[in-house]
PDB file of C-alpha atoms in Angstrom:
ATOM      1  CA  MET A  12       1.350 -12.023  34.528  1.00 73.00           C
ATOM      2  CA  ASN A  13      -0.941 -14.126  32.513  1.00 82.00           C
ATOM      3  CA  SER A  14      -2.594 -11.255  31.071  1.00 86.00           C
ATOM      4  CA  LEU A  15       0.822  -9.289  30.298  1.00 88.00           C
ATOM      5  CA  LEU A  16       2.079 -12.161  28.462  1.00 91.00           C
ATOM      6  CA  ALA A  17      -1.609 -13.013  26.477  1.00 91.00           C
ATOM      7  CA  THR A  18      -1.414  -8.777  25.624  1.00 92.00           C
ATOM      8  CA  LEU A  19       2.350  -9.113  24.849  1.00 93.00           C
ATOM      9  CA  ALA A  20       1.652 -12.567  22.707  1.00 93.00           C
ATOM     10  CA  GLY A  21      -1.245 -10.398  20.769  1.00 93.00           C
ATOM     11  CA  PHE A  22       1.093  -7.602  19.984  1.00 95.00           C
ATOM     12  CA  LEU A  23       3.525  -9.909  18.357  1.00 95.00           C
ATOM     13  CA  LEU A  24       0.818 -11.649  16.501  1.00 95.00           C
ATOM     14  CA  ALA A  25      -0.165  -7.624  15.164  1.00 95.00           C
ATOM     15  CA  VAL A  26       3.650  -7.235  14.461  1.00 93.00           C
ATOM     16  CA  LEU A  27       3.783 -10.572  12.701  1.00 93.00           C
ATOM     17  CA  ILE A  28       0.624  -9.737  10.516  1.00 94.00           C
ATOM     18  CA  CYS A  29       1.885  -6.330   9.733  1.00 92.00           C
ATOM     19  CA  GLU A  30       4.848  -7.985   8.220  1.00 88.00           C
ATOM     20  CA  VAL A  31       2.621  -8.595   5.041  1.00 88.00           C
ATOM     21  CA  PRO A  32       1.835  -5.400   3.881  1.00 86.00           C
ATOM     22  CA  LEU A  33       4.890  -4.031   4.909  1.00 85.00           C
ATOM     23  CA  ARG A  34       6.711  -6.230   2.098  1.00 81.00           C
ATOM     24  CA  PHE A  35       5.335  -4.015  -0.286  1.00 77.00           C
ATOM     25  CA  ALA A  36       5.750  -0.475   1.196  1.00 78.00           C
ATOM     26  CA  LYS A  37       7.840   1.319   4.175  1.00 80.00           C
ATOM     27  CA  ILE A  38       6.173   1.773   7.328  1.00 83.00           C
ATOM     28  CA  GLN A  39       4.946   5.565   6.787  1.00 79.00           C
ATOM     29  CA  SER A  40       3.201   4.616   3.418  1.00 79.00           C
ATOM     30  CA  ALA A  41       1.274   1.435   5.154  1.00 83.00           C
ATOM     31  CA  LEU A  42       0.133   3.176   8.710  1.00 86.00           C
ATOM     32  CA  SER A  43      -3.229   3.163   7.863  1.00 87.00           C
ATOM     33  CA  LYS A  44      -3.267  -0.642   7.086  1.00 91.00           C
ATOM     34  CA  ILE A  45      -0.520  -1.173  10.284  1.00 93.00           C
ATOM     35  CA  LEU A  46      -3.444   1.067  12.319  1.00 95.00           C
ATOM     36  CA  ILE A  47      -6.330  -1.180  11.232  1.00 96.00           C
ATOM     37  CA  ILE A  48      -4.571  -4.430  12.007  1.00 96.00           C
ATOM     38  CA  HIS A  49      -3.558  -2.963  15.283  1.00 95.00           C
ATOM     39  CA  LEU A  50      -6.850  -2.481  16.034  1.00 95.00           C
ATOM     40  CA  VAL A  51      -8.712  -5.439  15.178  1.00 96.00           C
ATOM     41  CA  VAL A  52      -5.611  -7.456  17.025  1.00 96.00           C
ATOM     42  CA  ALA A  53      -5.857  -5.550  19.853  1.00 94.00           C
ATOM     43  CA  ILE A  54     -10.004  -5.939  20.443  1.00 94.00           C
ATOM     44  CA  PHE A  55      -9.345  -9.800  19.741  1.00 92.00           C
ATOM     45  CA  THR A  56      -6.538  -9.820  22.549  1.00 92.00           C
ATOM     46  CA  TYR A  57      -8.696  -7.860  25.023  1.00 91.00           C
ATOM     47  CA  ARG A  58     -11.586 -10.170  24.436  1.00 89.00           C
ATOM     48  CA  PHE A  59      -9.607 -13.009  25.287  1.00 87.00           C
ATOM     49  CA  ILE A  60      -7.900 -11.617  28.502  1.00 83.00           C
ATOM     50  CA  LEU A  61     -11.353 -10.110  29.742  1.00 80.00           C
ATOM     51  CA  SER A  62     -11.938 -12.677  32.652  1.00 79.00           C
ATOM     52  CA  SER A  63      -8.514 -10.963  34.036  1.00 78.00           C
ATOM     53  CA  PRO A  64      -8.736  -7.819  36.242  1.00 79.00           C
ATOM     54  CA  VAL A  65      -7.126  -5.736  33.642  1.00 84.00           C
ATOM     55  CA  SER A  66      -9.031  -2.575  32.536  1.00 88.00           C
ATOM     56  CA  VAL A  67      -9.349  -1.498  29.174  1.00 90.00           C
ATOM     57  CA  SER A  68      -7.810   1.975  30.100  1.00 91.00           C
ATOM     58  CA  SER A  69      -4.709   0.224  31.157  1.00 91.00           C
ATOM     59  CA  PHE A  70      -4.545  -2.167  28.371  1.00 93.00           C
ATOM     60  CA  LEU A  71      -4.849   0.810  25.872  1.00 95.00           C
ATOM     61  CA  ILE A  72      -2.115   2.307  27.382  1.00 95.00           C
ATOM     62  CA  LEU A  73       0.147  -0.226  27.041  1.00 95.00           C
ATOM     63  CA  TRP A  74      -0.756  -1.268  23.811  1.00 96.00           C
ATOM     64  CA  MET A  75      -0.260   2.117  22.830  1.00 95.00           C
ATOM     65  CA  GLY A  76       3.218   2.517  24.184  1.00 96.00           C
ATOM     66  CA  THR A  77       4.286  -1.039  22.660  1.00 96.00           C
ATOM     67  CA  PHE A  78       3.094   0.172  19.368  1.00 96.00           C
ATOM     68  CA  LEU A  79       5.122   3.584  19.765  1.00 95.00           C
ATOM     69  CA  THR A  80       8.341   2.027  20.403  1.00 96.00           C
ATOM     70  CA  TRP A  81       8.032  -0.920  17.714  1.00 95.00           C
ATOM     71  CA  PHE A  82       6.805   1.820  15.038  1.00 93.00           C
ATOM     72  CA  GLY A  83       9.961   3.707  15.858  1.00 92.00           C
ATOM     73  CA  ILE A  84      12.620   0.638  15.777  1.00 91.00           C
ATOM     74  CA  ARG A  85      10.899  -0.519  12.767  1.00 89.00           C
ATOM     75  CA  SER A  86      11.018   2.802  10.961  1.00 88.00           C
ATOM     76  CA  HIS A  87      14.739   3.350  12.091  1.00 86.00           C
ATOM     77  CA  MET A  88      15.751  -0.268  10.864  1.00 84.00           C
ATOM     78  CA  GLU A  89      13.966   0.846   7.327  1.00 83.00           C
ATOM     79  CA  SER A  90      15.544   4.048   6.658  1.00 82.00           C
ATOM     80  CA  SER A  91      18.461   4.715   8.728  1.00 85.00           C
ATOM     81  CA  ILE A  92      21.676   5.752   6.719  1.00 87.00           C
ATOM     82  CA  LEU A  93      23.866   4.723   9.566  1.00 89.00           C
ATOM     83  CA  LEU A  94      22.647   1.035   9.601  1.00 89.00           C
ATOM     84  CA  ARG A  95      22.885   0.863   5.719  1.00 88.00           C
ATOM     85  CA  LEU A  96      26.413   2.389   6.048  1.00 89.00           C
ATOM     86  CA  LEU A  97      27.648  -0.554   8.455  1.00 91.00           C
ATOM     87  CA  LEU A  98      25.723  -2.919   6.018  1.00 89.00           C
ATOM     88  CA  LEU A  99      27.814  -1.863   3.323  1.00 89.00           C
ATOM     89  CA  LEU A 100      31.228  -1.781   5.304  1.00 91.00           C
ATOM     90  CA  LYS A 101      30.422  -5.299   6.600  1.00 88.00           C
ATOM     91  CA  LYS A 102      30.767  -6.456   2.646  1.00 87.00           C
ATOM     92  CA  SER A 103      34.333  -4.334   2.652  1.00 88.00           C
ATOM     93  CA  PRO A 104      36.383  -1.400   3.643  1.00 90.00           C
ATOM     94  CA  MET A 105      35.505   1.657   1.289  1.00 90.00           C
ATOM     95  CA  THR A 106      36.721   5.022   0.794  1.00 89.00           C
ATOM     96  CA  ALA A 107      33.644   8.013   1.177  1.00 86.00           C
ATOM     97  CA  THR A 108      33.288   8.267  -2.316  1.00 87.00           C
ATOM     98  CA  GLU A 109      32.757   4.904  -2.955  1.00 88.00           C
ATOM     99  CA  LEU A 110      30.101   4.944   0.010  1.00 87.00           C
ATOM    100  CA  LEU A 111      28.116   7.838  -1.631  1.00 87.00           C
ATOM    101  CA  GLU A 112      27.946   6.064  -4.933  1.00 87.00           C
ATOM    102  CA  ILE A 113      26.808   2.567  -3.609  1.00 87.00           C
ATOM    103  CA  TYR A 114      24.571   4.133  -1.311  1.00 85.00           C
ATOM    104  CA  GLU A 115      23.226   6.794  -3.749  1.00 82.00           C
ATOM    105  CA  LYS A 116      22.592   3.982  -6.326  1.00 81.00           C
ATOM    106  CA  HIS A 117      20.594   1.514  -4.001  1.00 79.00           C
ATOM    107  CA  HIS A 118      19.242   3.858  -1.193  1.00 78.00           C
ATOM    108  CA  GLY A 119      19.765   6.952  -2.137  1.00 79.00           C
ATOM    109  CA  ILE A 120      17.230  10.270  -2.704  1.00 82.00           C
ATOM    110  CA  ALA A 121      15.702   9.013  -5.814  1.00 82.00           C
ATOM    111  CA  LEU A 122      14.327   5.958  -3.878  1.00 82.00           C
ATOM    112  CA  ARG A 123      13.246   7.934  -1.380  1.00 83.00           C
ATOM    113  CA  ARG A 124      11.608  10.524  -3.633  1.00 84.00           C
ATOM    114  CA  LYS A 125       9.538   7.136  -5.075  1.00 84.00           C
ATOM    115  CA  GLU A 126       8.625   6.251  -1.658  1.00 82.00           C
ATOM    116  CA  LEU A 127       7.273   9.768  -0.615  1.00 85.00           C
ATOM    117  CA  ILE A 128       5.362   9.727  -4.168  1.00 86.00           C
ATOM    118  CA  ARG A 129       4.267   6.238  -2.938  1.00 83.00           C
ATOM    119  CA  GLY A 130       2.989   7.214   0.658  1.00 81.00           C
ATOM    120  CA  GLY A 131       1.028   9.791  -1.350  1.00 83.00           C
ATOM    121  CA  LEU A 132       3.322  13.029   0.461  1.00 85.00           C
ATOM    122  CA  LEU A 133       4.350  14.113  -3.090  1.00 85.00           C
ATOM    123  CA  GLU A 134       2.830  14.184  -6.235  1.00 86.00           C
ATOM    124  CA  GLN A 135       4.499  14.368  -9.733  1.00 81.00           C
ATOM    125  CA  ASN A 136       3.150  17.851 -11.513  1.00 79.00           C
ATOM    126  CA  ALA A 137       4.302  18.519 -15.053  1.00 75.00           C
ATOM    127  CA  ASP A 138       7.849  17.780 -14.645  1.00 75.00           C
ATOM    128  CA  ARG A 139       8.170  19.176 -10.925  1.00 78.00           C
ATOM    129  CA  LEU A 140       7.386  17.654  -7.588  1.00 80.00           C
ATOM    130  CA  GLN A 141       4.551  19.154  -5.394  1.00 83.00           C
ATOM    131  CA  LEU A 142       3.442  18.396  -1.912  1.00 84.00           C
ATOM    132  CA  THR A 143       0.134  17.082  -1.605  1.00 87.00           C
ATOM    133  CA  GLN A 144      -2.576  18.347   1.130  1.00 88.00           C
ATOM    134  CA  LYS A 145      -1.026  14.933   3.123  1.00 86.00           C
ATOM    135  CA  GLY A 146       2.590  15.880   2.805  1.00 86.00           C
ATOM    136  CA  ARG A 147       1.889  19.533   3.886  1.00 87.00           C
ATOM    137  CA  LEU A 148      -0.009  18.138   7.049  1.00 87.00           C
ATOM    138  CA  ILE A 149       3.048  16.385   7.765  1.00 85.00           C
ATOM    139  CA  LEU A 150       5.039  18.944   7.436  1.00 86.00           C
ATOM    140  CA  THR A 151       2.807  21.672   9.387  1.00 86.00           C
ATOM    141  CA  LEU A 152       3.335  19.016  12.212  1.00 85.00           C
ATOM    142  CA  VAL A 153       7.064  18.566  11.660  1.00 83.00           C
ATOM    143  CA  PHE A 154       7.498  22.645  11.436  1.00 83.00           C
ATOM    144  CA  TYR A 155       5.593  22.576  14.740  1.00 82.00           C
ATOM    145  CA  LEU A 156       6.894  20.186  16.863  1.00 82.00           C
ATOM    146  CA  ARG A 157      10.818  20.985  15.546  1.00 77.00           C
ATOM    147  CA  GLU A 158      12.761  24.290  15.985  1.00 67.00           C
ATOM    148  CA  PRO A 159      12.149  26.533  13.541  1.00 57.00           C
ATOM    149  CA  GLU A 160      15.559  27.671  13.362  1.00 54.00           C
ATOM    150  CA  ALA A 161      16.854  24.178  12.742  1.00 56.00           C
ATOM    151  CA  VAL A 162      14.039  23.638   9.722  1.00 53.00           C
ATOM    152  CA  GLN A 163      15.467  26.784   8.486  1.00 53.00           C
ATOM    153  CA  LYS A 164      18.821  25.826   8.438  1.00 53.00           C
ATOM    154  CA  GLU A 165      18.193  22.387   7.229  1.00 51.00           C
ATOM    155  CA  SER A 166      16.138  23.706   4.171  1.00 49.00           C
ATOM    156  CA  GLN A 167      19.132  25.553   3.114  1.00 47.00           C
ATOM    157  CA  VAL A 168      21.516  22.700   2.628  1.00 42.00           C
TER     158      VAL A 168
ATOM    159  CA  MET B  24     -20.821 -15.199  66.206  1.00 43.00           C
ATOM    160  CA  ILE B  25     -23.124 -13.347  64.296  1.00 46.00           C
ATOM    161  CA  ALA B  26     -21.570 -10.002  65.214  1.00 49.00           C
ATOM    162  CA  ALA B  27     -18.306 -11.390  63.782  1.00 48.00           C
ATOM    163  CA  GLY B  28     -19.517 -12.039  60.501  1.00 47.00           C
ATOM    164  CA  LYS B  29     -21.136  -8.899  60.069  1.00 47.00           C
ATOM    165  CA  ILE B  30     -17.876  -7.259  61.183  1.00 45.00           C
ATOM    166  CA  LEU B  31     -16.072  -9.605  58.502  1.00 46.00           C
ATOM    167  CA  ILE B  32     -18.606  -8.681  56.096  1.00 44.00           C
ATOM    168  CA  SER B  33     -18.242  -4.950  56.415  1.00 48.00           C
ATOM    169  CA  LYS B  34     -14.474  -5.330  56.318  1.00 44.00           C
ATOM    170  CA  SER B  35     -14.890  -6.727  53.016  1.00 44.00           C
ATOM    171  CA  GLU B  36     -17.399  -4.538  51.948  1.00 46.00           C
ATOM    172  CA  THR B  37     -14.925  -1.585  53.025  1.00 46.00           C
ATOM    173  CA  ASN B  38     -12.354  -3.520  50.670  1.00 44.00           C
ATOM    174  CA  LEU B  39     -14.423  -3.525  47.578  1.00 43.00           C
ATOM    175  CA  LEU B  40     -15.189   0.014  48.192  1.00 44.00           C
ATOM    176  CA  ASP B  41     -11.398   0.843  48.173  1.00 47.00           C
ATOM    177  CA  THR B  42     -10.878  -1.303  45.223  1.00 49.00           C
ATOM    178  CA  ASN B  43     -13.552   0.594  43.023  1.00 55.00           C
ATOM    179  CA  ALA B  44     -12.396   4.123  44.573  1.00 56.00           C
ATOM    180  CA  ALA B  45      -8.777   3.337  43.703  1.00 58.00           C
ATOM    181  CA  MET B  46      -9.514   1.974  40.454  1.00 67.00           C
ATOM    182  CA  PRO B  47     -10.464   5.533  38.861  1.00 82.00           C
ATOM    183  CA  TRP B  48      -7.733   7.213  40.570  1.00 83.00           C
ATOM    184  CA  LEU B  49      -5.042   4.730  38.844  1.00 86.00           C
ATOM    185  CA  LEU B  50      -6.546   4.907  35.592  1.00 88.00           C
ATOM    186  CA  TYR B  51      -6.610   8.568  35.582  1.00 90.00           C
ATOM    187  CA  GLY B  52      -3.307   8.868  36.597  1.00 90.00           C
ATOM    188  CA  GLY B  53      -2.219   6.521  33.696  1.00 92.00           C
ATOM    189  CA  TRP B  54      -4.045   8.762  31.045  1.00 94.00           C
ATOM    190  CA  ILE B  55      -2.450  11.882  32.923  1.00 95.00           C
ATOM    191  CA  THR B  56       0.929  10.610  32.922  1.00 95.00           C
ATOM    192  CA  ILE B  57       0.512  10.080  28.955  1.00 96.00           C
ATOM    193  CA  ILE B  58      -0.895  13.221  28.238  1.00 96.00           C
ATOM    194  CA  LEU B  59       2.112  14.987  30.219  1.00 96.00           C
ATOM    195  CA  LEU B  60       4.448  12.833  28.217  1.00 96.00           C
ATOM    196  CA  PHE B  61       2.883  14.175  25.326  1.00 95.00           C
ATOM    197  CA  LEU B  62       2.773  17.670  26.072  1.00 95.00           C
ATOM    198  CA  THR B  63       6.522  17.330  27.383  1.00 95.00           C
ATOM    199  CA  PHE B  64       7.722  15.849  24.209  1.00 93.00           C
ATOM    200  CA  VAL B  65       5.754  19.196  22.539  1.00 91.00           C
ATOM    201  CA  VAL B  66       6.931  21.684  24.528  1.00 91.00           C
ATOM    202  CA  THR B  67      10.917  20.630  24.753  1.00 89.00           C
ATOM    203  CA  ARG B  68      11.225  20.352  20.924  1.00 83.00           C
ATOM    204  CA  SER B  69      14.889  19.017  20.061  1.00 78.00           C
ATOM    205  CA  ARG B  70      16.265  18.991  23.726  1.00 85.00           C
ATOM    206  CA  LEU B  71      16.110  15.319  24.017  1.00 88.00           C
ATOM    207  CA  LYS B  72      18.060  14.871  26.969  1.00 91.00           C
ATOM    208  CA  LEU B  73      15.423  17.482  28.965  1.00 93.00           C
ATOM    209  CA  PHE B  74      12.348  15.338  27.565  1.00 93.00           C
ATOM    210  CA  ALA B  75      14.211  12.265  28.691  1.00 95.00           C
ATOM    211  CA  ILE B  76      14.891  13.561  32.105  1.00 96.00           C
ATOM    212  CA  ILE B  77      11.410  15.095  32.436  1.00 96.00           C
ATOM    213  CA  GLY B  78       9.607  12.303  30.750  1.00 96.00           C
ATOM    214  CA  GLN B  79      11.040   9.532  33.562  1.00 96.00           C
ATOM    215  CA  MET B  80      10.058  12.058  36.717  1.00 95.00           C
ATOM    216  CA  GLU B  81       6.642  12.018  35.527  1.00 95.00           C
ATOM    217  CA  ILE B  82       6.567   8.463  35.208  1.00 95.00           C
ATOM    218  CA  LEU B  83       8.257   8.293  38.672  1.00 95.00           C
ATOM    219  CA  CYS B  84       5.919  11.054  39.977  1.00 93.00           C
ATOM    220  CA  PHE B  85       3.031   8.627  38.674  1.00 92.00           C
ATOM    221  CA  TRP B  86       4.693   5.444  40.553  1.00 91.00           C
ATOM    222  CA  LEU B  87       4.978   7.299  43.969  1.00 90.00           C
ATOM    223  CA  LEU B  88       1.389   8.600  44.009  1.00 88.00           C
ATOM    224  CA  THR B  89      -0.269   5.532  42.816  1.00 86.00           C
ATOM    225  CA  HIS B  90       1.761   2.697  44.102  1.00 80.00           C
ATOM    226  CA  GLY B  91      -0.164   2.761  47.360  1.00 75.00           C
ATOM    227  CA  LEU B  92      -3.572   2.247  45.646  1.00 71.00           C
ATOM    228  CA  ALA B  93      -2.143  -0.703  43.364  1.00 58.00           C
ATOM    229  CA  THR B  94      -2.582  -3.188  46.046  1.00 61.00           C
ATOM    230  CA  SER B  95      -6.375  -3.776  45.003  1.00 61.00           C
ATOM    231  CA  SER B  96      -5.450  -3.508  41.232  1.00 78.00           C
ATOM    232  CA  ILE B  97      -2.145  -4.988  40.660  1.00 84.00           C
ATOM    233  CA  ALA B  98      -2.199  -5.880  37.453  1.00 84.00           C
ATOM    234  CA  ASP B  99      -3.460  -2.312  35.974  1.00 87.00           C
ATOM    235  CA  PHE B 100      -0.868  -0.875  37.853  1.00 89.00           C
ATOM    236  CA  TYR B 101       1.770  -2.836  35.707  1.00 89.00           C
ATOM    237  CA  PHE B 102       0.072  -2.613  32.636  1.00 92.00           C
ATOM    238  CA  ILE B 103       0.223   1.376  33.025  1.00 93.00           C
ATOM    239  CA  LEU B 104       3.787   1.363  34.246  1.00 94.00           C
ATOM    240  CA  LEU B 105       5.044  -0.660  31.646  1.00 95.00           C
ATOM    241  CA  GLY B 106       2.917   1.168  29.276  1.00 96.00           C
ATOM    242  CA  ALA B 107       4.094   4.473  30.031  1.00 96.00           C
ATOM    243  CA  GLU B 108       7.616   3.730  29.820  1.00 96.00           C
ATOM    244  CA  LEU B 109       7.491   2.123  26.577  1.00 97.00           C
ATOM    245  CA  PHE B 110       5.246   5.402  25.624  1.00 97.00           C
ATOM    246  CA  TRP B 111       8.342   7.376  26.642  1.00 97.00           C
ATOM    247  CA  ALA B 112      10.831   5.081  24.836  1.00 96.00           C
ATOM    248  CA  GLY B 113       8.571   5.259  21.769  1.00 95.00           C
ATOM    249  CA  LEU B 114       8.475   9.380  21.878  1.00 95.00           C
ATOM    250  CA  LEU B 115      12.223   9.381  22.097  1.00 94.00           C
ATOM    251  CA  ILE B 116      12.615   7.138  18.923  1.00 93.00           C
ATOM    252  CA  VAL B 117      10.286   9.729  17.090  1.00 91.00           C
ATOM    253  CA  ARG B 118      12.145  12.882  18.425  1.00 89.00           C
ATOM    254  CA  ILE B 119      15.528  11.489  16.807  1.00 88.00           C
ATOM    255  CA  MET B 120      13.184  10.587  13.576  1.00 86.00           C
ATOM    256  CA  LEU B 121      12.071  14.110  13.442  1.00 85.00           C
ATOM    257  CA  LYS B 122      15.967  15.290  13.886  1.00 82.00           C
ATOM    258  CA  ARG B 123      17.580  13.005  11.829  1.00 82.00           C
ATOM    259  CA  SER B 124      15.170  11.729   9.099  1.00 83.00           C
ATOM    260  CA  VAL B 125      16.433  12.332   5.720  1.00 82.00           C
ATOM    261  CA  SER B 126      12.735  11.724   3.910  1.00 82.00           C
ATOM    262  CA  LEU B 127      11.379  14.595   6.157  1.00 83.00           C
ATOM    263  CA  GLN B 128      14.606  17.132   4.818  1.00 81.00           C
ATOM    264  CA  LEU B 129      13.514  16.094   1.411  1.00 82.00           C
ATOM    265  CA  LEU B 130       9.811  16.998   2.050  1.00 82.00           C
ATOM    266  CA  ILE B 131      11.110  19.998   3.474  1.00 82.00           C
ATOM    267  CA  HIS B 132      13.637  20.684   0.591  1.00 79.00           C
ATOM    268  CA  GLU B 133      10.594  20.015  -1.956  1.00 76.00           C
ATOM    269  CA  PHE B 134       8.663  22.429  -0.089  1.00 76.00           C
ATOM    270  CA  THR B 135      11.256  25.156  -0.241  1.00 75.00           C
ATOM    271  CA  GLN B 136      12.107  24.440  -3.725  1.00 68.00           C
ATOM    272  CA  SER B 137      15.965  25.316  -3.122  1.00 64.00           C
ATOM    273  CA  GLY B 138      18.258  24.127  -5.298  1.00 62.00           C
ATOM    274  CA  ASN B 139      19.301  20.334  -5.765  1.00 67.00           C
ATOM    275  CA  TYR B 140      19.240  18.077  -2.850  1.00 70.00           C
ATOM    276  CA  SER B 141      22.078  15.816  -2.272  1.00 73.00           C
ATOM    277  CA  SER B 142      22.845  12.632   0.246  1.00 74.00           C
ATOM    278  CA  SER B 143      26.597  13.459   0.892  1.00 80.00           C
ATOM    279  CA  PRO B 144      26.275  16.005   3.953  1.00 81.00           C
ATOM    280  CA  TRP B 145      23.993  13.393   5.641  1.00 81.00           C
ATOM    281  CA  ILE B 146      26.605  10.673   4.848  1.00 83.00           C
ATOM    282  CA  ALA B 147      29.290  12.587   6.198  1.00 85.00           C
ATOM    283  CA  GLU B 148      27.466  13.851   9.253  1.00 86.00           C
ATOM    284  CA  ARG B 149      26.660   9.879   9.780  1.00 87.00           C
ATOM    285  CA  LEU B 150      30.637   8.749   9.228  1.00 88.00           C
ATOM    286  CA  ARG B 151      31.084  11.152  11.887  1.00 89.00           C
ATOM    287  CA  ASP B 152      28.821   9.710  14.094  1.00 89.00           C
ATOM    288  CA  ALA B 153      29.796   6.151  13.370  1.00 91.00           C
ATOM    289  CA  ILE B 154      33.634   7.018  14.365  1.00 91.00           C
ATOM    290  CA  GLN B 155      32.579   8.821  17.361  1.00 91.00           C
ATOM    291  CA  TRP B 156      30.371   5.696  18.646  1.00 91.00           C
ATOM    292  CA  ASP B 157      33.142   3.785  17.697  1.00 91.00           C
ATOM    293  CA  LEU B 158      31.512   1.648  15.406  1.00 93.00           C
ATOM    294  CA  VAL B 159      33.634   2.665  12.423  1.00 92.00           C
ATOM    295  CA  SER B 160      37.576   3.281  12.002  1.00 91.00           C
ATOM    296  CA  ILE B 161      39.694   5.254   9.388  1.00 88.00           C
ATOM    297  CA  SER B 162      42.588   4.386   7.891  1.00 85.00           C
ATOM    298  CA  THR B 163      44.383   5.308   4.372  1.00 83.00           C
ATOM    299  CA  GLU B 164      41.061   7.254   3.703  1.00 83.00           C
ATOM    300  CA  ARG B 165      39.214   3.978   3.647  1.00 90.00           C
ATOM    301  CA  TYR B 166      36.620   3.332   6.543  1.00 90.00           C
ATOM    302  CA  ALA B 167      36.124  -0.117   8.477  1.00 92.00           C
ATOM    303  CA  LEU B 168      34.122  -1.533  10.806  1.00 93.00           C
ATOM    304  CA  THR B 169      35.432  -1.710  14.224  1.00 92.00           C
ATOM    305  CA  LYS B 170      34.332  -4.865  16.586  1.00 93.00           C
ATOM    306  CA  LYS B 171      31.605  -3.293  17.813  1.00 92.00           C
ATOM    307  CA  GLY B 172      30.539  -1.910  14.374  1.00 92.00           C
ATOM    308  CA  LYS B 173      30.649  -5.641  13.018  1.00 93.00           C
ATOM    309  CA  ILE B 174      28.393  -6.778  15.749  1.00 93.00           C
ATOM    310  CA  ILE B 175      25.870  -4.416  14.906  1.00 92.00           C
ATOM    311  CA  ALA B 176      26.134  -5.087  11.476  1.00 91.00           C
ATOM    312  CA  LEU B 177      25.932  -8.419  12.064  1.00 92.00           C
ATOM    313  CA  LEU B 178      22.679  -8.251  13.804  1.00 91.00           C
ATOM    314  CA  VAL B 179      21.280  -5.298  11.765  1.00 88.00           C
ATOM    315  CA  GLY B 180      22.084  -7.719   8.796  1.00 88.00           C
ATOM    316  CA  SER B 181      19.964 -10.496  10.132  1.00 87.00           C
ATOM    317  CA  LEU B 182      17.193  -8.695  11.275  1.00 84.00           C
ATOM    318  CA  HIS B 183      16.949  -7.274   7.620  1.00 82.00           C
ATOM    319  CA  LEU B 184      17.057 -10.412   6.250  1.00 81.00           C
ATOM    320  CA  ILE B 185      13.810 -11.561   8.170  1.00 78.00           C
ATOM    321  CA  LEU B 186      11.857  -8.231   7.673  1.00 73.00           C
ATOM    322  CA  ARG B 187      13.087  -8.784   3.773  1.00 65.00           C
ATOM    323  CA  ASN B 188      14.408  -4.903   3.793  1.00 58.00           C
ATOM    324  CA  GLU B 189      17.084  -5.797   1.444  1.00 55.00           C
ATOM    325  CA  GLU B 190      16.321  -4.002  -1.798  1.00 45.00           C
TER     326      GLU B 190
END
């Protein structure tokens, strides 16, 4: 029980340290820094609980699972349109046009493009945006993990 | 007395041997569960419910096959069980992200270079979702938060403030 609490406390510490790079970038753009922080904190946490009967394998499985869940929730908090719409409507009721206008102005496509460029997935090339090698790699992975028909349909939107 | 001591020693030795023998199987079971969860994630693609059900069945199988072994390494057993559940939940969220992420759609759009890209279809879809989930209501063409929507907006707003996500 103590080793479980110590591991979760270690994970919480890693999450708090990750907030430093995340003040300047979105989670996908700062992924390499975040992975390094988690690796270092995980090593220190395991050294701390070394006297307990927990093996490195089970410690790794717990850390991996917690990381994946945190990554998903944190990423969703940053980018979810639905949550943004709820926050906008918290101020006052709006029509669909008003919502779209405000959303586009503060959180719209231009901002997302900027973030993709910052994350090294897109690059500006003579008035045109192009996919970088990293962007192509991510997209290949996405195509593989999704229904090909769905990707085709959405690319036509 | 000596004979009883010998019996005691040999019993504890047997327990130690059992512990050592059970331990790798528990760990192998843990890693096999993680690999199976990932393979299920890849194979089931966008079928979210199918992944959720098969994933839980895999974790249940791990529990059924290893809970007998766990008496010797109970901490490891709970670490792996909790880790597998969280891994499953994380993969579920990643699957939803793959399905709904606008940034990914934008990346696909830049790849296919197909016309202008607009947020409006996505906003319309999310508004439909919000109404369906009773987060938002509509009257005289204006959208407003329901009671449930207000609670969630308050929670999300507080989290955004803590995480400094407000732009």
